[in-house]
Short mmCIF file of N, CA and C in Angstrom, two decimals:
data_model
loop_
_atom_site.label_atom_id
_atom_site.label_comp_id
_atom_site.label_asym_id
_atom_site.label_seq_id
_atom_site.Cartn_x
_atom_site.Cartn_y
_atom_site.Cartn_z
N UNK A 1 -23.99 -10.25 -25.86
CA UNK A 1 -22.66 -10.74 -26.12
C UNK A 1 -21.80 -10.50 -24.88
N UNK A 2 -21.02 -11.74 -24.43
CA UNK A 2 -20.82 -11.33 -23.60
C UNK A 2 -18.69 -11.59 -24.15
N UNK A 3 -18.34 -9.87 -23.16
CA UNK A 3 -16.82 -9.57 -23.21
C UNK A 3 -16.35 -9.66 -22.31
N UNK A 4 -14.78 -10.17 -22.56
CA UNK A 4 -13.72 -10.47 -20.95
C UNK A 4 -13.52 -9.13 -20.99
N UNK A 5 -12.83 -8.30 -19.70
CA UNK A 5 -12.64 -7.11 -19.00
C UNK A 5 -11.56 -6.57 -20.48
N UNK A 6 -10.20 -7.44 -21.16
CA UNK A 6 -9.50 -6.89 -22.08
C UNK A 6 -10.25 -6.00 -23.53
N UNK A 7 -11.13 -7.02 -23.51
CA UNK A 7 -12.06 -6.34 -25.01
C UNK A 7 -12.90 -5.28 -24.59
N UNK A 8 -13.18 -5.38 -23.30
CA UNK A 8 -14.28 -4.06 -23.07
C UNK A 8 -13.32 -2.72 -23.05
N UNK A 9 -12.00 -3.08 -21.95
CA UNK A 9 -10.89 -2.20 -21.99
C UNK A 9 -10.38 -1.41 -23.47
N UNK A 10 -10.36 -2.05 -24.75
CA UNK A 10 -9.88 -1.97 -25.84
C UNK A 10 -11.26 -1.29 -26.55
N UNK A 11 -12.35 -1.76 -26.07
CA UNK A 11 -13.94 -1.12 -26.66
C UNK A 11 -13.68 0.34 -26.17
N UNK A 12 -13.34 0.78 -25.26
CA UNK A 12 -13.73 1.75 -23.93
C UNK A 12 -12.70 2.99 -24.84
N UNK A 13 -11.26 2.74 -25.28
CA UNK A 13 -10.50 3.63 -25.53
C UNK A 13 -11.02 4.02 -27.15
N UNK A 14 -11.58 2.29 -27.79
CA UNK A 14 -11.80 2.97 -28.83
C UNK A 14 -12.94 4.15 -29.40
N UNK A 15 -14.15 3.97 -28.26
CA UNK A 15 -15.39 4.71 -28.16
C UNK A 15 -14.58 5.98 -27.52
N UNK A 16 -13.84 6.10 -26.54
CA UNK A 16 -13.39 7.71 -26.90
C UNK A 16 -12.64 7.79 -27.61
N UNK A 17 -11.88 7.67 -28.61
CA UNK A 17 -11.23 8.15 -29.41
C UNK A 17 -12.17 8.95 -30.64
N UNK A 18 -13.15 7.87 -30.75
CA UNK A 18 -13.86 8.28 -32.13
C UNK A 18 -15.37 9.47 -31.59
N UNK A 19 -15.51 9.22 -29.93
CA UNK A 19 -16.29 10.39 -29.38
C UNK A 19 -14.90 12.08 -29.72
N UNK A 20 -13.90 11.80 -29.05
CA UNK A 20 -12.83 12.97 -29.30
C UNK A 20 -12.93 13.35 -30.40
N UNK A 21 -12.97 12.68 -31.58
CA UNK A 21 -12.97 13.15 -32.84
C UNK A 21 -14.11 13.79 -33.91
N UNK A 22 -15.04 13.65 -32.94
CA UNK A 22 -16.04 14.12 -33.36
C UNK A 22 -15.91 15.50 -32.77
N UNK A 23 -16.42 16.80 -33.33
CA UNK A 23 -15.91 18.06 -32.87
C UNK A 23 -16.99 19.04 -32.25
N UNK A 24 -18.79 18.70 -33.11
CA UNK A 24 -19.71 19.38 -32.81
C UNK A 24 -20.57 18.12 -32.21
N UNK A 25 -21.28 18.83 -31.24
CA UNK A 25 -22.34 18.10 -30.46
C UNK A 25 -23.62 17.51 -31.33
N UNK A 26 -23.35 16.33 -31.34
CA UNK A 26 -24.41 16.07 -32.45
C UNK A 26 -25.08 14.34 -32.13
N UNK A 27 -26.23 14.09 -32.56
CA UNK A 27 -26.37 12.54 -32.27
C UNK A 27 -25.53 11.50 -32.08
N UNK A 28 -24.71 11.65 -33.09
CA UNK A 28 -23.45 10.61 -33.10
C UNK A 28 -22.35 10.75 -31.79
N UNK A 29 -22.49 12.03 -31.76
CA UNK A 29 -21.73 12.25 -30.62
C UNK A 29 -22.17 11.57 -29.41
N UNK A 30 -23.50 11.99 -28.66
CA UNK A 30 -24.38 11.31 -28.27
C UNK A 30 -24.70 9.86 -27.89
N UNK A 31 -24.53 9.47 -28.96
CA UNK A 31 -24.57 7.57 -28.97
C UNK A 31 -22.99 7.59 -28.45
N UNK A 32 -21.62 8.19 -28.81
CA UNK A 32 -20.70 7.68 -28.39
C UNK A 32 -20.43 8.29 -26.75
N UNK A 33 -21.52 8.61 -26.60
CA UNK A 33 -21.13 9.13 -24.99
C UNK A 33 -21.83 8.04 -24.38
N UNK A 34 -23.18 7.76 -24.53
CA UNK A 34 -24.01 6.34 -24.03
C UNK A 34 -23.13 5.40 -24.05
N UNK A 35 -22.64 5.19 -25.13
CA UNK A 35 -21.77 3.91 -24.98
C UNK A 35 -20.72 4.01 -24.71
N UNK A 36 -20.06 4.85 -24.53
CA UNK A 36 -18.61 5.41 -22.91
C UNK A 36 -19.04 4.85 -21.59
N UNK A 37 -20.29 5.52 -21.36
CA UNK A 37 -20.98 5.05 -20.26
C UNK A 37 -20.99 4.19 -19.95
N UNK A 38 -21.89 2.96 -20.96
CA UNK A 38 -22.42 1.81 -21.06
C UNK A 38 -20.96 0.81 -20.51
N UNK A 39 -20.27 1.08 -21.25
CA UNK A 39 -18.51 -0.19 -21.17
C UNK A 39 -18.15 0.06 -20.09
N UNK A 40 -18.11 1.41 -19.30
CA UNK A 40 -17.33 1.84 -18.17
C UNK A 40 -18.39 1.48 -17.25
N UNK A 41 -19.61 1.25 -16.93
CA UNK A 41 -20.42 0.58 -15.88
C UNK A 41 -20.48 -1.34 -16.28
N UNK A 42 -20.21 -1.79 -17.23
CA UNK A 42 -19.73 -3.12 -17.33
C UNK A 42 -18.17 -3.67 -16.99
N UNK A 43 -17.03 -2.58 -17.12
CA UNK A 43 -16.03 -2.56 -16.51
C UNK A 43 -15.92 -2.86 -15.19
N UNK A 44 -16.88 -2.02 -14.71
CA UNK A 44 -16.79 -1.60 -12.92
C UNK A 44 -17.31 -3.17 -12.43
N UNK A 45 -18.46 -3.46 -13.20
CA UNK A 45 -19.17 -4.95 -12.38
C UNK A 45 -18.42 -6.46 -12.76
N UNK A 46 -17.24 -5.81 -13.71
CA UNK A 46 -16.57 -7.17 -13.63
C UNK A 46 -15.35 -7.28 -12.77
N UNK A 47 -14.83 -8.43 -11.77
CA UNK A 47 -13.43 -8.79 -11.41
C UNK A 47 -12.53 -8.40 -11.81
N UNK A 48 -11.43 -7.65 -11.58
CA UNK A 48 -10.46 -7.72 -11.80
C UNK A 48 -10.10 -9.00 -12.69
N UNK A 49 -8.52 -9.09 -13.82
CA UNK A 49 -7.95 -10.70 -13.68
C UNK A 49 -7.12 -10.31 -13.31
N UNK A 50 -6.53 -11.48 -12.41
CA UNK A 50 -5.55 -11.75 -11.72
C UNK A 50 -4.43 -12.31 -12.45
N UNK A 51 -3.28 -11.76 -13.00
CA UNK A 51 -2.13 -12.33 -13.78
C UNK A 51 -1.26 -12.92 -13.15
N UNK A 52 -0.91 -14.54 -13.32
CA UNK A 52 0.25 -14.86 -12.43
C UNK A 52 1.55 -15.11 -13.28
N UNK A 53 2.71 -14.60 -13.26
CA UNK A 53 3.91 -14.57 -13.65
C UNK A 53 3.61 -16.27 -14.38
N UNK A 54 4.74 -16.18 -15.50
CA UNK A 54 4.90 -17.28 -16.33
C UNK A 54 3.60 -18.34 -16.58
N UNK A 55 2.53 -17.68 -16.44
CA UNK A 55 1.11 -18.15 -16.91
C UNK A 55 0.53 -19.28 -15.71
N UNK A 56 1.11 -18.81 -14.73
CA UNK A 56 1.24 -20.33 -13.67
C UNK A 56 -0.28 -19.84 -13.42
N UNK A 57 -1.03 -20.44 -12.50
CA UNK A 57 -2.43 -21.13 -11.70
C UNK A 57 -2.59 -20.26 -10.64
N UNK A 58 -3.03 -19.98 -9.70
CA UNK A 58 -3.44 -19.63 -8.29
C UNK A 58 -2.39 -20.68 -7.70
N UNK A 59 -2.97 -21.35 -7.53
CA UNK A 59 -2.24 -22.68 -6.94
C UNK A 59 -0.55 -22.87 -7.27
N UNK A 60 -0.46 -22.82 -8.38
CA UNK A 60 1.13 -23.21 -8.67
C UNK A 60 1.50 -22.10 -8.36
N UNK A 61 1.29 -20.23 -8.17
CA UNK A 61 2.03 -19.39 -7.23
C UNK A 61 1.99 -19.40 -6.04
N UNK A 62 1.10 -19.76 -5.48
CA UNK A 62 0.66 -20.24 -3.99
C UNK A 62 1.79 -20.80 -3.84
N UNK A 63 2.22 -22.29 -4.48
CA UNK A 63 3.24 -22.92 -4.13
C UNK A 63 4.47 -22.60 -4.60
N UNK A 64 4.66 -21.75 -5.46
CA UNK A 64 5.92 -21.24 -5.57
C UNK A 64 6.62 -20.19 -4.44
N UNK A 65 5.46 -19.43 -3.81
CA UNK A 65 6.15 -18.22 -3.32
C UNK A 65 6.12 -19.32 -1.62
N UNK A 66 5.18 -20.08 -1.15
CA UNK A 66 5.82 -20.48 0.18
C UNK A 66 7.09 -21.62 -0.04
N UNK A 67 7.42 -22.09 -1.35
CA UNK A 67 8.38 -22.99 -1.41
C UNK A 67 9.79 -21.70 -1.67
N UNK A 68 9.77 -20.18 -1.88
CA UNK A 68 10.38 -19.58 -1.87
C UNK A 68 10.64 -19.04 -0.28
N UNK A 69 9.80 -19.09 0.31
CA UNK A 69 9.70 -18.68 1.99
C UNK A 69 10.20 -19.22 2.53
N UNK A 70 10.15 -20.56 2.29
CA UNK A 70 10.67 -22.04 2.74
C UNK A 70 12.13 -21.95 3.07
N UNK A 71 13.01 -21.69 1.49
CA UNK A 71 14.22 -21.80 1.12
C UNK A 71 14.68 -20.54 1.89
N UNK A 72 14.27 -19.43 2.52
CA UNK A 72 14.47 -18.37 2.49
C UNK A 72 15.05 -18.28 4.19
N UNK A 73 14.58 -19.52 5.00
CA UNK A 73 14.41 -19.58 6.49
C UNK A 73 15.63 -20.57 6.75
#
């Protein structure tokens, strides 16, 4: 199955929360440490996303900020 970087992010806090809450070292514990692991080395191998203000494109900030440079000279 494959997850965008937000759901793994939201996987990642929820697998420690419910590892934290577990109190004695035990299997379960165990599996929630593997899979701490597991999200946080799928984290690392994905891109960054790149957010552009008011949902614009690459392109349409591209052209906003040199048509702001523009006006600016």
């Amino acid at each position: 199955m494959k997850m965008n970087r937000k759901t793994l992010e939201l996987l990642l806090v929820n697998y420690q929360n419910i590892n934290n809450g577990i109190h004695k070292n035990c299997a379960e514990k165990q599996k929630f440490v593997r899979l701490i692991k597991e999200v946080e080395e799928k984290l690392k191998s994905l891109p960054r996303d790149v957010i552009y203000p008011d949902g614009m494109t690459a392109m349409e900030y591209a052209h906003k900020l040199a048509k702001d440079a523009n006006e600016r000279l």
